[in-house]
PDB file of C-alpha atoms in Angstrom:
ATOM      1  CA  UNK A1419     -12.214  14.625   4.210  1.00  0.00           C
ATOM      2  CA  UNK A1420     -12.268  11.715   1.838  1.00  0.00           C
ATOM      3  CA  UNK A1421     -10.481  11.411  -1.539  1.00  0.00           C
ATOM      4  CA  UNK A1422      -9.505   9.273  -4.328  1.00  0.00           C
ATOM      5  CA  UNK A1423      -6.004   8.878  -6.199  1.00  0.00           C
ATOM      6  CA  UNK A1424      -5.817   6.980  -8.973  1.00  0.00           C
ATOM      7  CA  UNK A1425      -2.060   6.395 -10.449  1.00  0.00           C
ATOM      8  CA  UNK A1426      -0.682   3.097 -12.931  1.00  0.00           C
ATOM      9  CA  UNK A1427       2.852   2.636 -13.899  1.00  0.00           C
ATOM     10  CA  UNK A1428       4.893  -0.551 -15.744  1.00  0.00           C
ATOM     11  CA  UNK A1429       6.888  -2.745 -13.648  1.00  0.00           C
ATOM     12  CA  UNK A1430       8.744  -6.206 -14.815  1.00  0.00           C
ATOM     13  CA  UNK A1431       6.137  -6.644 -17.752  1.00  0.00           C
ATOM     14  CA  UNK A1432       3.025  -5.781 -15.124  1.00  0.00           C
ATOM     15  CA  UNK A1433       0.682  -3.159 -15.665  1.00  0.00           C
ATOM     16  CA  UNK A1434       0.329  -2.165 -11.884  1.00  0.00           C
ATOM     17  CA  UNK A1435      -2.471  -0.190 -10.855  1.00  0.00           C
ATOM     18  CA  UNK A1436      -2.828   1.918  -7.615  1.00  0.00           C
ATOM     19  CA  UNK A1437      -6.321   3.559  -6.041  1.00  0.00           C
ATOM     20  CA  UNK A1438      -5.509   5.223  -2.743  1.00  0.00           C
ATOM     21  CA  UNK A1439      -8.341   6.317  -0.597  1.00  0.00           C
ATOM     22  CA  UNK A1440      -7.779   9.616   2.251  1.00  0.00           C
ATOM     23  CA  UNK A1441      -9.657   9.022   4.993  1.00  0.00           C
ATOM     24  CA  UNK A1442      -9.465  10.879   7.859  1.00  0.00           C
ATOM     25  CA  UNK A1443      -5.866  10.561   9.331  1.00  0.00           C
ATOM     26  CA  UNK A1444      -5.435   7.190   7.574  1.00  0.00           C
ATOM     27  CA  UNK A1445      -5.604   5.564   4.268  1.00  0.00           C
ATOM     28  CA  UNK A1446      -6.235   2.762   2.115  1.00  0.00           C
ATOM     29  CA  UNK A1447      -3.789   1.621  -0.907  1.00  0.00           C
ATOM     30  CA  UNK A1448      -5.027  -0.457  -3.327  1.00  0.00           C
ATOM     31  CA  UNK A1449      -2.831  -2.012  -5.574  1.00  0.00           C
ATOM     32  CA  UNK A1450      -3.529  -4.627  -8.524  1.00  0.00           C
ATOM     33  CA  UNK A1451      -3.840  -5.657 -11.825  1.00  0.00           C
ATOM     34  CA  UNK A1452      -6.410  -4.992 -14.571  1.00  0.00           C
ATOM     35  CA  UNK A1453      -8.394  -8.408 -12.839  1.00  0.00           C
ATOM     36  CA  UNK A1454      -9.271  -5.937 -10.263  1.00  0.00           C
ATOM     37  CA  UNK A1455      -9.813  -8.427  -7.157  1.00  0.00           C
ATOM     38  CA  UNK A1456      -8.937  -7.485  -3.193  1.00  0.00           C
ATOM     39  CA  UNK A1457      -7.843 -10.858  -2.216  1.00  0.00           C
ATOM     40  CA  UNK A1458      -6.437  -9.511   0.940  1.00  0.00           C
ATOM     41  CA  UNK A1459      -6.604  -6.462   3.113  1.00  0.00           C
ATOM     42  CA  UNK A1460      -4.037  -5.637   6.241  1.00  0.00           C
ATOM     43  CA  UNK A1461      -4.050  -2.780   8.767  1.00  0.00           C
ATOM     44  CA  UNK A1462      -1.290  -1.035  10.545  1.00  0.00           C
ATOM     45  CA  UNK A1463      -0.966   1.610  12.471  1.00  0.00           C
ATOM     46  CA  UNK A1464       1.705   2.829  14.904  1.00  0.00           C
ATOM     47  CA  UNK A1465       1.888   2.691  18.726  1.00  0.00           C
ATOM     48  CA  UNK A1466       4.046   3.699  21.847  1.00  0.00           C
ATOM     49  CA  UNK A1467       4.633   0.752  23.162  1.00  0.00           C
ATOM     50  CA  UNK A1468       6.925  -0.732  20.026  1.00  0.00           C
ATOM     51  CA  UNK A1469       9.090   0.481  16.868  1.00  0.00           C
ATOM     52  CA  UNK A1470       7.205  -1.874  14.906  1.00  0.00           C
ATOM     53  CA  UNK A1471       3.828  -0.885  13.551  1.00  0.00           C
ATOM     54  CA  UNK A1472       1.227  -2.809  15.544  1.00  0.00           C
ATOM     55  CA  UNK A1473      -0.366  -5.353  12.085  1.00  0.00           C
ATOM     56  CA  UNK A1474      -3.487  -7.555  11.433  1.00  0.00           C
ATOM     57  CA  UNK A1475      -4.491  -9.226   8.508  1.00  0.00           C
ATOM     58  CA  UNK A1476      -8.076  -8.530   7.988  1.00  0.00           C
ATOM     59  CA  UNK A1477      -8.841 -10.080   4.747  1.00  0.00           C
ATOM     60  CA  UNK A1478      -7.443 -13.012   3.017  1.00  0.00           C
ATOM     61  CA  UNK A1479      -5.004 -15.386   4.326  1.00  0.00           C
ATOM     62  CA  UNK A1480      -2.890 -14.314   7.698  1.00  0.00           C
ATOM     63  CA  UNK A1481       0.345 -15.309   6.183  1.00  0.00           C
ATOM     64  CA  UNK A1482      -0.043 -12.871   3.406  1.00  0.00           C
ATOM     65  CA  UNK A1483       3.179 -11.131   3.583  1.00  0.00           C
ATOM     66  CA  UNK A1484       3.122  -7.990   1.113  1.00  0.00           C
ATOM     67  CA  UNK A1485       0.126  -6.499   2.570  1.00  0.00           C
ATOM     68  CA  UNK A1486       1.018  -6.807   5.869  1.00  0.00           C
ATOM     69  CA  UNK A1487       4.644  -5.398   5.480  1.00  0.00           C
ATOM     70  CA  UNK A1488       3.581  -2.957   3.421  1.00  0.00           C
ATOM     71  CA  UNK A1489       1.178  -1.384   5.391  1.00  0.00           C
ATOM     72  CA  UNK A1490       3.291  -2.079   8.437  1.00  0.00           C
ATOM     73  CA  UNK A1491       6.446   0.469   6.563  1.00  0.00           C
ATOM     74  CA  UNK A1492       3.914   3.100   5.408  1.00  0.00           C
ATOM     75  CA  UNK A1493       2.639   3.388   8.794  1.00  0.00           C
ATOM     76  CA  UNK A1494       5.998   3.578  10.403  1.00  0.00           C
ATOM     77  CA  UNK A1495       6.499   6.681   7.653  1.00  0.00           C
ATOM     78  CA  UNK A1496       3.621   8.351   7.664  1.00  0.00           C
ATOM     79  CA  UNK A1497       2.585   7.794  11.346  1.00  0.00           C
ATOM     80  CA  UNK A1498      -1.027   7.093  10.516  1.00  0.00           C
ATOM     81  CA  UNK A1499      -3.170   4.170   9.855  1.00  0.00           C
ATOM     82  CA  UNK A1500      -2.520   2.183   6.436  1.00  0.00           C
ATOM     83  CA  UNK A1501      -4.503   0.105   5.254  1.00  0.00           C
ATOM     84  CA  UNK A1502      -3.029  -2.184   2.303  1.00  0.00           C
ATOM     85  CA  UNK A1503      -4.768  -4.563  -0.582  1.00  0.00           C
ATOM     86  CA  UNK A1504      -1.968  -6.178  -2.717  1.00  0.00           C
ATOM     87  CA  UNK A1505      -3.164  -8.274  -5.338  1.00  0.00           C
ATOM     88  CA  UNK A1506      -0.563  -8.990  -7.458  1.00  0.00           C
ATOM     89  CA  UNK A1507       1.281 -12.262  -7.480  1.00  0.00           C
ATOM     90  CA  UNK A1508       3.530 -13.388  -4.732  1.00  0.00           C
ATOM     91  CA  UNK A1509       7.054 -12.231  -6.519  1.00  0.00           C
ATOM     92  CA  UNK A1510      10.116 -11.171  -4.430  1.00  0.00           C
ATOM     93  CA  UNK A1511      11.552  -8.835  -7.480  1.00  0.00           C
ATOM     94  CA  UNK A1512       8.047  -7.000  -8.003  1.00  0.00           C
ATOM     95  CA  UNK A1513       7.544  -6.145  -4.498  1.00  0.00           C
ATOM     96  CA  UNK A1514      10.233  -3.671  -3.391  1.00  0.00           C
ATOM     97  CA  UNK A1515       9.816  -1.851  -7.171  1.00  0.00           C
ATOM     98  CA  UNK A1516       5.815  -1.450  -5.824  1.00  0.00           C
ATOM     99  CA  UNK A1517       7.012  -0.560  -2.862  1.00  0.00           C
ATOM    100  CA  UNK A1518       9.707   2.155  -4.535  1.00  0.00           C
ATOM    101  CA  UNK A1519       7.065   3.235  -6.763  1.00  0.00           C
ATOM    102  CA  UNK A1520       4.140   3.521  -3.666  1.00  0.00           C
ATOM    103  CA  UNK A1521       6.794   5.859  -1.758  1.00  0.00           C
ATOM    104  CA  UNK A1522       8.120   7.511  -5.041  1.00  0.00           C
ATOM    105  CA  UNK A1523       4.319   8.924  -5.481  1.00  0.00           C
ATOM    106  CA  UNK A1524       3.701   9.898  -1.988  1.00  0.00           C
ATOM    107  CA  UNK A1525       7.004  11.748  -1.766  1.00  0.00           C
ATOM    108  CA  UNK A1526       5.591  13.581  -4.613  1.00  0.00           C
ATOM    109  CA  UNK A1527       1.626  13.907  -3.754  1.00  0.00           C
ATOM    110  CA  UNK A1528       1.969  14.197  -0.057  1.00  0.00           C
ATOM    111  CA  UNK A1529      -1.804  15.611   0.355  1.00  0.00           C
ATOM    112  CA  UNK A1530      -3.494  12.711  -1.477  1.00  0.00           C
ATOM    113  CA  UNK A1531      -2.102  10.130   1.664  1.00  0.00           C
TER     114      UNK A1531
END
């Protein structure tokens, strides 16, 4: 089953945008600004060998932090494979109200993650 969620909300003066994609026991979040670029792209996905998601950056530069710890904390609560585009700029007050937001949606549309 595939499926598209579309969902936008206002956060510190950004209009944030958010396009999740169901895939098969997995997804992909994108989230960004009206520019509309996917300037980086990280997996995750857990395992039973560690209590940390297993990560890789797939897209973009390998230090990029948001995607990869994002994806990395949906996949440890959701227990499938997360993909994770953030495009927004690098901005330690933004992030965890994304992040609160992200979890805020899925806690309320369970079936379109």
């Amino acid at each position: 089953m595939l499926s598209v969620y579309n969902f936008s909300d206002r956060l510190m003066e950004h209009s944030i945008h958010f396009h999740v994609l169901k895939l098969n026991e997995s997804f992909l979040v994108w989230i960004g600004d009206r520019s509309a670029n996917m300037s980086s792209l990280a997996v995750s996905m857990t395992t039973p060998y560690d209590q940390i998601p297993s990560s890789a950056s797939l897209l973009g530069e390998a230090s990029d932090t948001p995607s990869t710890v994002l994806s990395q904390k949906l996949a440890k609560k959701t227990r499938k494979q997360v993909f994770v585009s953030y495009n927004l700029p690098t901005d330690q007050m933004l992030l965890p109200l994304v992040e609160k937001r992200l979890i805020e949606e899925m806690n309320t549309h369970p079936d379109k993650f």
